XYZ file of C-alpha atoms in Angstrom:
680
model
C 72.235 120.670 130.679
C 75.015 120.326 128.005
C 75.176 121.334 124.145
C 77.585 120.839 122.129
C 79.307 124.054 121.002
C 78.821 123.030 116.730
C 75.024 123.024 117.218
C 74.728 127.363 118.198
C 71.599 128.951 118.576
C 71.945 132.439 118.085
C 72.598 131.788 114.188
C 71.801 128.302 113.877
C 73.499 125.112 112.665
C 73.092 125.733 108.797
C 71.200 129.357 109.471
C 73.426 130.569 106.230
C 72.582 128.174 103.755
C 68.941 127.911 104.300
C 67.895 132.514 105.864
C 65.713 132.436 103.525
C 63.453 130.256 104.378
C 60.205 131.359 106.139
C 59.524 128.713 108.611
C 63.256 128.210 109.750
C 63.568 131.678 109.532
C 60.436 131.389 112.326
C 61.942 128.942 114.079
C 66.045 129.565 114.491
C 64.036 133.342 116.475
C 61.976 131.374 119.135
C 65.344 129.178 119.873
C 67.324 132.645 119.812
C 65.290 133.304 122.778
C 66.446 130.926 125.414
C 70.317 129.198 125.542
C 69.071 125.672 125.610
C 66.330 124.861 122.657
C 63.462 121.921 123.913
C 63.925 119.117 122.482
C 61.240 120.032 120.240
C 62.734 123.130 118.954
C 65.516 121.191 117.575
C 63.277 118.141 116.260
C 60.963 120.880 114.342
C 65.004 122.709 113.141
C 66.385 119.359 112.361
C 63.002 118.194 109.848
C 62.975 122.151 108.650
C 66.535 122.064 107.267
C 65.831 118.893 106.091
C 62.910 119.638 103.487
C 64.982 123.038 102.539
C 68.026 120.502 101.878
C 70.396 121.954 103.844
C 71.579 118.843 105.030
C 74.511 120.214 106.958
C 72.089 122.322 109.311
C 69.338 118.937 109.825
C 72.495 117.130 110.983
C 73.756 119.344 113.183
C 70.279 120.048 114.756
C 69.778 116.598 115.229
C 73.203 116.855 117.505
C 71.611 119.227 119.657
C 68.706 117.197 119.770
C 70.854 114.195 122.064
C 72.131 117.276 124.658
C 67.842 118.463 125.758
C 65.219 116.294 127.572
C 64.394 112.370 126.804
C 61.746 113.396 124.208
C 61.137 109.999 122.805
C 59.009 110.771 120.072
C 60.696 113.919 119.096
C 64.686 111.276 119.361
C 62.922 109.298 117.081
C 61.670 111.708 114.683
C 65.596 112.911 113.985
C 67.237 109.695 113.882
C 65.482 109.106 110.675
C 65.986 113.024 109.372
C 70.211 111.793 110.827
C 70.428 108.902 108.874
C 68.852 110.901 105.467
C 70.849 113.561 105.536
C 74.080 111.844 107.560
C 75.588 109.843 104.017
C 75.101 113.993 102.905
C 77.936 115.577 104.669
C 81.225 115.484 105.728
C 82.056 112.360 107.613
C 81.796 111.665 110.844
C 86.369 110.790 112.462
C 85.320 107.750 113.665
C 82.658 104.606 111.687
C 81.611 101.052 113.584
C 79.985 97.902 112.907
C 77.513 97.586 116.034
C 75.359 94.499 116.689
C 72.793 94.747 119.410
C 71.760 91.601 121.454
C 69.471 91.723 123.536
C 66.927 90.212 126.271
C 64.226 92.272 125.479
C 61.814 94.210 122.763
C 65.047 96.697 121.716
C 63.942 98.160 118.860
C 63.407 101.426 120.426
C 66.834 100.872 121.478
C 68.571 100.043 118.493
C 66.995 103.185 115.842
C 68.096 105.841 118.229
C 72.037 104.233 118.787
C 72.616 105.677 116.203
C 71.901 109.427 116.973
C 73.635 108.882 120.411
C 76.809 107.471 119.162
C 76.822 110.717 116.358
C 76.778 112.734 119.146
C 80.085 110.677 120.963
C 81.859 111.105 117.213
C 81.361 107.674 116.080
C 79.139 106.853 112.658
C 77.933 103.285 113.306
C 76.139 100.614 111.205
C 73.551 98.495 113.156
C 72.558 94.799 113.577
C 69.877 93.764 115.466
C 69.179 90.055 116.780
C 65.688 89.036 117.187
C 63.001 89.259 119.850
C 65.232 87.123 122.861
C 68.014 85.216 120.304
C 71.234 87.129 121.790
C 72.608 83.748 123.252
C 71.807 81.419 120.217
C 73.722 84.911 118.323
C 76.569 83.819 120.180
C 77.108 80.408 120.633
C 75.872 80.043 117.021
C 78.558 80.297 114.678
C 76.828 80.481 111.026
C 74.588 82.992 112.552
C 74.129 86.651 111.346
C 76.057 88.385 114.535
C 78.518 86.399 112.826
C 78.076 87.092 109.445
C 77.452 90.704 110.024
C 81.014 90.966 111.627
C 80.558 93.165 113.842
C 83.381 95.753 115.770
C 81.186 96.281 119.398
C 78.470 94.165 120.261
C 75.656 95.584 123.035
C 74.682 93.322 124.946
C 70.869 94.626 126.070
C 69.851 92.578 128.622
C 68.467 93.511 132.303
C 67.108 91.920 136.210
C 64.843 89.104 134.573
C 67.636 87.794 132.789
C 70.597 86.796 136.290
C 69.533 83.447 137.251
C 69.302 83.999 140.945
C 67.302 82.756 143.136
C 64.637 84.645 145.790
C 66.759 83.684 148.153
C 69.816 81.903 147.739
C 70.520 78.874 150.183
C 74.690 79.544 149.610
C 75.100 82.960 148.216
C 78.272 82.616 147.151
C 77.982 79.515 144.254
C 74.882 81.819 143.351
C 76.981 84.600 142.955
C 79.878 83.274 140.894
C 77.780 81.059 138.500
C 75.493 84.157 137.160
C 79.154 85.748 136.561
C 81.054 82.497 134.974
C 77.763 82.782 132.235
C 78.033 85.595 130.705
C 81.866 85.640 131.205
C 81.500 82.574 128.940
C 79.617 84.953 126.979
C 81.843 86.759 126.249
C 84.722 85.039 126.076
C 83.083 83.740 122.975
C 82.168 86.729 121.157
C 85.787 87.610 121.387
C 86.935 83.727 120.466
C 84.781 84.548 117.637
C 85.637 87.787 116.021
C 86.937 89.803 118.119
C 84.660 92.509 118.599
C 84.756 95.193 122.099
C 81.576 94.039 124.075
C 79.637 96.444 126.107
C 77.183 94.676 128.574
C 73.606 95.970 129.885
C 74.410 95.914 133.786
C 71.377 95.055 135.896
C 69.180 98.030 137.605
C 68.144 96.222 140.933
C 63.924 96.424 140.828
C 62.162 98.763 142.834
C 60.764 96.187 144.620
C 61.866 93.665 147.766
C 60.216 91.027 148.711
C 62.141 91.415 152.004
C 61.445 94.507 152.699
C 64.479 96.985 154.615
C 65.412 92.897 155.874
C 67.114 92.895 152.377
C 70.539 95.057 153.649
C 71.063 92.026 156.236
C 70.258 89.201 154.224
C 73.413 87.563 151.578
C 71.178 85.503 149.847
C 68.617 88.200 149.164
C 68.338 88.491 145.420
C 68.940 92.552 145.242
C 71.763 91.560 147.227
C 73.474 89.052 144.887
C 72.372 90.797 141.196
C 74.720 94.310 142.983
C 77.854 91.525 143.864
C 77.245 90.390 140.506
C 77.128 93.894 138.376
C 80.434 94.198 140.809
C 81.820 90.688 139.769
C 81.646 91.553 136.108
C 83.264 94.755 136.241
C 85.979 93.170 137.711
C 85.524 90.020 135.599
C 85.417 93.224 132.756
C 89.168 93.445 131.197
C 90.575 94.975 128.131
C 88.088 95.122 125.302
C 84.586 94.931 127.665
C 83.065 97.337 129.404
C 79.286 98.104 131.631
C 77.151 100.740 131.082
C 76.248 101.469 134.733
C 72.198 100.995 134.088
C 71.928 100.473 138.336
C 73.137 103.879 138.901
C 70.721 105.388 135.182
C 67.920 103.594 137.633
C 68.977 105.581 140.947
C 69.153 108.635 138.655
C 65.836 108.577 136.912
C 63.978 106.066 139.595
C 63.340 102.263 139.297
C 60.210 102.847 139.964
C 60.439 104.747 136.620
C 62.909 102.993 134.719
C 61.243 100.000 134.573
C 57.245 99.835 134.154
C 55.761 96.701 134.133
C 52.691 97.975 131.807
C 55.929 98.393 128.909
C 56.863 95.248 129.862
C 53.586 93.076 130.041
C 52.278 94.741 126.884
C 56.065 94.727 124.808
C 58.411 93.278 126.647
C 60.568 96.422 127.188
C 63.199 95.908 130.249
C 63.223 99.891 129.925
C 60.813 102.534 130.185
C 59.875 104.434 127.221
C 61.193 107.767 128.394
C 64.699 106.351 129.488
C 65.020 104.686 126.241
C 67.014 107.737 125.032
C 68.938 107.985 128.029
C 70.463 104.613 128.755
C 71.540 105.405 124.564
C 73.109 108.058 125.429
C 74.872 107.164 128.078
C 76.001 103.335 126.038
C 77.173 105.758 123.210
C 79.061 107.845 125.601
C 80.649 103.672 126.876
C 80.899 103.438 123.130
C 82.650 106.572 121.942
C 85.344 105.835 125.034
C 85.896 102.200 123.283
C 86.711 103.565 120.192
C 89.329 106.444 121.407
C 86.815 109.581 121.246
C 86.408 110.680 124.929
C 86.675 114.294 126.003
C 90.069 115.065 127.422
C 89.912 118.521 129.126
C 88.057 120.613 131.255
C 88.575 123.900 130.916
C 87.039 126.174 134.001
C 86.064 129.913 134.659
C 86.796 130.904 138.027
C 84.193 134.269 138.533
C 81.394 133.085 139.909
C 81.861 129.259 138.312
C 84.806 128.094 140.846
C 83.819 130.711 143.610
C 81.130 132.600 144.523
C 81.591 136.778 143.024
C 83.545 138.927 141.156
C 87.356 138.169 142.373
C 88.633 142.320 141.094
C 85.152 143.790 142.399
C 85.358 141.722 145.908
C 88.502 141.030 146.990
C 90.064 137.868 148.280
C 88.259 138.010 151.455
C 85.361 138.970 149.791
C 84.144 136.255 147.794
C 82.264 133.159 148.630
C 83.892 130.069 148.550
C 83.913 127.218 151.698
C 81.867 129.194 154.501
C 78.430 129.386 154.312
C 76.134 127.368 152.199
C 77.266 129.414 148.342
C 80.561 128.872 149.549
C 80.331 124.613 150.768
C 78.955 124.291 147.325
C 81.604 126.244 144.905
C 83.596 123.769 146.999
C 82.378 120.409 146.088
C 82.354 121.777 142.823
C 86.702 122.374 142.582
C 86.354 118.993 144.413
C 84.145 117.598 141.725
C 86.305 118.746 139.217
C 89.363 117.624 141.700
C 88.024 113.853 141.696
C 87.628 113.825 137.496
C 91.119 114.880 137.678
C 93.037 112.351 140.163
C 90.741 109.950 136.638
C 92.793 111.754 134.212
C 91.136 114.435 133.095
C 93.293 117.124 132.362
C 91.964 120.361 133.683
C 92.922 123.900 132.666
C 91.853 127.517 133.719
C 90.605 129.864 131.211
C 89.176 133.522 132.917
C 89.209 137.258 132.093
C 91.271 138.042 135.178
C 94.646 139.280 135.986
C 97.087 136.736 135.644
C 98.363 137.303 139.412
C 95.330 138.225 141.595
C 93.527 134.770 140.013
C 96.657 132.898 141.492
C 96.527 134.388 144.479
C 93.322 133.118 145.295
C 94.711 129.269 144.806
C 97.921 129.864 146.583
C 96.318 131.692 149.834
C 91.965 131.176 150.397
C 92.221 128.942 152.584
C 89.193 127.913 150.796
C 90.441 126.394 147.994
C 89.750 122.967 147.377
C 92.583 122.518 143.720
C 95.352 124.100 143.831
C 97.998 125.427 140.762
C 99.197 122.050 140.403
C 96.413 120.801 139.757
C 95.852 122.849 136.818
C 98.071 122.206 133.704
C 97.626 125.339 131.803
C 96.658 128.769 133.687
C 95.517 131.135 131.738
C 93.909 134.855 132.784
C 93.805 137.735 131.032
C 91.876 139.832 129.460
C 91.588 137.845 125.636
C 87.982 136.561 125.028
C 87.320 133.113 125.756
C 87.475 131.518 122.273
C 90.818 133.381 121.825
C 92.119 132.196 125.005
C 90.645 128.062 124.197
C 92.399 128.403 121.992
C 95.986 129.571 123.102
C 95.449 126.613 125.736
C 94.402 123.290 123.594
C 97.534 124.843 121.053
C 99.770 124.671 124.410
C 98.795 121.170 125.758
C 99.067 119.386 122.409
C 94.869 118.790 122.170
C 92.736 119.438 119.314
C 89.677 122.114 120.607
C 87.791 118.645 119.940
C 89.360 117.533 123.422
C 88.111 120.294 125.490
C 84.520 120.612 127.450
C 84.606 124.532 128.698
C 82.445 125.565 131.212
C 81.836 129.317 132.493
C 78.234 130.366 134.348
C 77.737 132.900 131.834
C 75.532 132.837 129.330
C 77.137 135.324 126.959
C 80.058 133.521 127.626
C 79.404 129.846 126.692
C 77.122 131.429 123.477
C 80.865 132.964 122.646
C 82.102 130.222 123.186
C 79.352 127.845 121.289
C 79.491 130.481 118.103
C 83.526 131.472 117.288
C 84.615 127.791 118.725
C 82.411 125.426 117.386
C 84.108 121.801 118.592
C 84.688 123.104 122.073
C 81.976 121.214 124.014
C 79.891 123.646 126.570
C 78.683 122.403 129.513
C 75.043 125.031 130.629
C 75.636 125.963 134.343
C 72.413 126.266 135.653
C 71.396 129.582 137.866
C 71.768 127.819 141.368
C 74.873 126.729 142.189
C 74.188 124.466 144.751
C 73.050 122.598 140.528
C 76.911 123.547 139.304
C 78.440 119.749 140.492
C 75.005 117.357 139.221
C 75.684 119.433 135.787
C 79.142 118.640 134.757
C 78.124 114.788 136.604
C 75.773 114.772 133.624
C 77.783 115.098 131.127
C 79.128 111.965 129.464
C 81.921 111.964 127.007
C 84.243 111.880 130.332
C 83.945 107.660 130.193
C 87.797 106.006 129.564
C 87.887 102.302 128.992
C 90.217 101.944 132.075
C 92.260 104.458 135.001
C 95.940 104.083 134.754
C 99.376 105.498 136.837
C 99.445 107.403 133.393
C 95.785 108.184 133.866
C 95.886 109.610 137.287
C 99.566 111.495 136.645
C 97.973 113.382 133.437
C 98.431 116.672 134.555
C 101.263 117.036 134.967
C 102.486 115.624 131.979
C 100.679 117.818 130.231
C 101.711 121.002 132.751
C 105.133 120.038 131.300
C 104.121 120.755 127.820
C 102.924 123.541 128.297
C 106.740 124.514 130.010
C 107.779 123.231 127.065
C 105.995 125.747 124.732
C 107.664 128.558 127.236
C 111.015 126.968 126.533
C 110.458 126.291 122.894
C 109.416 130.229 122.513
C 112.728 131.330 124.272
C 114.811 129.443 122.834
C 117.244 130.682 119.564
C 116.650 127.434 117.427
C 114.897 123.924 117.468
C 117.028 121.988 118.092
C 118.880 124.627 120.640
C 115.926 124.230 122.343
C 116.018 119.747 122.205
C 119.323 119.057 123.064
C 118.170 122.070 126.140
C 114.944 118.845 126.882
C 117.979 116.632 128.612
C 115.603 114.063 126.643
C 116.109 109.952 127.783
C 113.967 107.287 125.416
C 113.675 103.945 128.028
C 113.053 101.160 125.456
C 110.504 99.004 128.508
C 109.129 95.450 128.353
C 106.255 94.623 126.756
C 104.675 92.504 130.588
C 102.048 92.550 132.987
C 103.159 96.435 133.793
C 102.957 98.100 130.462
C 100.877 95.932 128.587
C 97.408 98.171 130.378
C 99.006 101.472 129.085
C 100.198 99.743 125.811
C 96.290 98.693 125.314
C 95.370 101.947 125.927
C 97.492 103.442 123.205
C 96.712 101.520 120.581
C 92.816 101.551 121.286
C 92.682 105.692 121.712
C 95.956 107.216 118.937
C 95.053 108.622 116.839
C 97.474 110.950 115.295
C 100.374 109.754 115.011
C 98.852 106.286 113.659
C 100.649 105.094 110.853
C 97.915 102.056 110.666
C 94.961 102.180 112.170
C 94.559 99.527 114.283
C 93.338 98.825 117.628
C 94.244 95.633 119.317
C 93.513 94.921 122.197
C 95.662 93.578 125.316
C 94.688 90.207 124.781
C 95.536 90.073 120.832
C 99.132 91.932 121.890
C 99.918 89.576 124.272
C 99.017 86.803 121.800
C 100.992 88.935 119.184
C 104.240 88.929 121.123
C 104.223 85.234 122.101
C 105.161 84.888 118.859
C 108.373 84.605 118.631
C 108.566 86.235 115.121
C 107.020 89.046 116.664
C 108.877 92.358 117.899
C 107.120 95.524 120.259
C 108.748 98.219 121.041
C 107.492 100.140 123.770
C 109.547 103.828 124.191
C 108.941 105.808 128.147
C 110.283 109.363 127.391
C 111.250 112.194 130.151
C 113.342 114.994 130.383
C 113.830 117.977 133.053
C 110.586 119.032 132.923
C 108.605 115.389 133.431
C 108.425 111.484 132.718
C 106.078 111.426 129.790
C 105.607 107.893 130.829
C 105.493 105.711 127.812
C 104.467 107.911 124.406
C 105.349 104.446 121.920
C 104.179 101.538 120.658
C 106.345 99.681 117.345
C 104.821 96.439 116.620
C 106.728 94.254 113.938
C 106.464 90.958 112.110
C 109.853 89.531 110.947
C 107.721 88.139 107.225
C 110.198 87.070 104.933
C 113.434 88.847 104.790
C 111.767 92.114 105.820
C 111.098 93.155 109.319
C 106.797 94.582 108.227
C 105.313 97.025 110.760
C 101.860 96.240 111.792
C 101.458 98.384 114.138
C 103.111 102.135 114.675
C 102.224 105.361 117.083
C 103.434 108.168 119.213
C 101.089 109.563 121.799
C 100.383 113.692 120.913
C 101.569 115.059 123.737
C 105.987 114.119 122.347
C 105.092 114.676 119.489
C 107.919 116.934 117.027
C 110.290 115.581 119.975
C 112.353 113.334 117.279
C 111.735 110.454 118.951
C 110.208 109.212 116.069
C 113.358 108.826 114.034
C 114.984 107.076 117.071
C 112.328 104.674 116.613
C 113.096 103.836 112.459
C 116.657 103.649 114.434
C 115.737 100.591 116.813
C 113.548 99.196 113.829
C 116.379 98.857 111.447
C 118.972 97.449 114.949
C 116.151 94.698 115.073
C 116.155 94.509 111.322
C 119.820 94.021 111.775
C 119.902 91.738 114.893
C 116.473 89.711 112.893
C 119.718 89.655 109.596
C 116.702 90.429 107.696
C 117.497 93.099 104.151
C 114.076 95.492 105.024
C 111.832 97.549 106.913
C 108.403 97.441 104.945
C 105.813 100.065 106.386
C 102.438 100.806 105.263
C 100.084 104.158 105.795
C 96.637 103.979 106.157
C 95.090 107.210 105.977
C 92.295 108.542 108.648
C 90.247 112.088 108.794
C 92.907 112.424 112.001
C 96.270 110.960 111.403
C 97.368 113.629 108.208
C 100.820 114.117 110.261
C 102.039 110.943 109.454
C 101.004 110.883 106.614
C 105.058 111.553 104.907
C 106.484 109.769 108.013
C 107.799 106.996 106.009
C 108.949 108.847 102.889
C 111.451 112.274 105.951
C 112.765 108.829 106.959
C 114.583 107.602 103.648
C 111.679 104.748 103.093
C 111.148 104.305 99.075
C 107.477 103.908 97.951
C 106.481 100.847 97.038
C 103.914 99.662 94.377
C 100.556 99.722 96.879
C 98.815 96.093 98.859
C 96.279 93.429 97.049
C 93.535 95.931 98.340
C 91.513 96.872 95.855
C 88.554 97.993 98.866
C 92.252 100.757 100.325
C 92.732 102.205 97.282
C 94.838 105.044 99.574
C 97.378 102.771 101.511
C 100.685 103.263 100.763
C 103.966 101.173 101.549
C 106.763 101.671 101.883
C 110.598 99.821 102.226
C 114.178 100.332 103.137
C 117.171 98.799 102.774
C 118.584 98.635 106.484
C 122.216 98.120 105.392
C 121.607 101.964 103.969
C 122.962 104.788 106.415
C 121.119 105.518 109.467
C 121.499 108.604 111.389
C 119.467 109.835 114.331
C 119.710 113.209 114.514
C 121.015 112.061 117.608
C 118.748 114.798 120.265
C 118.373 112.427 123.183
C 119.668 109.538 125.241
C 118.325 105.707 124.109
C 118.401 103.073 126.594
C 116.707 99.961 127.186
C 116.259 97.598 130.626
C 115.448 93.865 130.107
C 114.309 91.684 127.481
C 110.439 91.617 128.045
C 108.837 88.643 129.989
C 106.417 86.401 127.944
C 102.264 87.115 128.412
C 101.216 83.678 130.273
C 99.721 80.602 128.217
C 96.322 81.349 128.926
C 96.413 84.728 127.167
C 97.842 83.437 124.380
C 96.043 80.296 123.441
C 92.668 82.214 122.504
C 92.550 83.148 118.715
C 94.133 86.163 116.972
C 90.063 88.103 115.869
C 90.797 89.828 113.030
C 92.803 93.648 112.698
C 90.486 96.727 113.749
C 91.356 99.892 112.576
C 89.677 103.037 114.172
C 87.909 103.788 111.481
C 87.076 102.832 107.549
C 89.793 104.218 105.058
C 87.276 106.252 102.335
C 86.684 103.615 99.394
């Protein structure tokens, strides 16, 4: 079970402002008696804080509920608390308009989705189509769906919507036809509103007329449904994601997932008891689509990666690999290693002697994880919150990117209290349940796995080495020169486009406009001769950091207008932005343009670049003619003005970019997307 740090129990969110309320004091005392309060405890505390006028406390306890059991009445009550109180609290990092299009009754799901999305860090406004009207809403260009103008569309469909026979004579044709039905709807949605799409994949039924013969029958409906799910997964490119409802149904039991009583009485395709689970996982995928996933898993050592205390038992005495308990710890390490291979950064946070802790990784034959798998290794006698802050700083991540795993309830509680931005996973007492506890955590979701993801640990370990080298250098300039950096301008092509789309989809801190563009739209823009797309890789003596900077600029009149300028947080502060500015000036001169124009759209995450244009010598212009965005600033710099970047790295380029294919660029261009709404 997971608990978000900012829903701490012992002190209680909002407790300070409501301590005088006797009802809250009573509830807090009950909650303090257990590490993980029940859904009903969280509901009662959220309601009590709302009644006491403490909106922040109410919202925090509402979010705490989403990590407890799936108690539908409690979820429903707390969803109302969130709806009434969230406007009076600090804004979440991202906002989005989300349309729910269902083929069955979706009112319960739609009501709970804002609560689940808030737990994922996204404040959403929802639109729900009429019962069974999802196809009509998509196909009618004047429907309420398009007037709502969603950023994300959730297709809440189920296996009954699949037009598949009980037994198909031509299984391949049946599967191809069904896949085409759904991908055609995706295409229509993307063409008309540019929304991201999240579709509920089909949960296979719990009954089959063919019994065990189903596995041998290519045309069996269950076999066809499984193939359709797989083909939809392959067809789901940039901007389309699936929620694996079949996996969720398998976890809770297929006959529990679909209850015919709810279907026949209310056309409820998912049992009411499991609607909170579906909302939670849909929200996790939604958060990933909007760049809100967690990035780093921080692991304790003693009784977490192995059984026993290394300092007391010695290397030969810890339980790892052999015996039932040792196998359980080895399985947990293997699961963490699998997360690392899909792009989750691993770190160690332990109260231990550093040399002894490292020796276990190097010498114990049962270790599945090695030191090379760990991006940041922190073993000292400092408290865990201090070590977590150090890990985040060394890796260049915010604390809200970390997820902490520790067997010790006291250590977990200290982290919840002192670094509430960190998510905390509560491990069960029995190590055989460790894998299941970690697997239940949904917020490592990503939109895709790229080559950069697979090499992410190496990149972050190099970043930690950089931090050590910087501390040893006599000056920042000496440090930068000693890195032997090379920036390489590479073409936008079929190899780099997925990474460019990923960066645009998730980068928040160094992002001047916050526009979110998918791969198809990027390709369309790049195909326009007026558009320049700069893709820049960076390497140094420690690591090849991969493609880390993207600029999209459009020749408009006598200026090169910067549409998108962003850079991965892993290379912030390395003067790469100064070199990119020089590349922009050179491109404007090559096109015969007089100046470069850029905009800064402020957001809760990008204050880092608020002064970038001014530092680079740009002059501020009058604001854009958009009264809804009064905080946006516009900047310009003439290309004939002298500009000299620091020159602390070599800048090279490869061949000219290839043009995207005609099938990609033929589609209409959706409207701009931004990572969050600008305060109005």
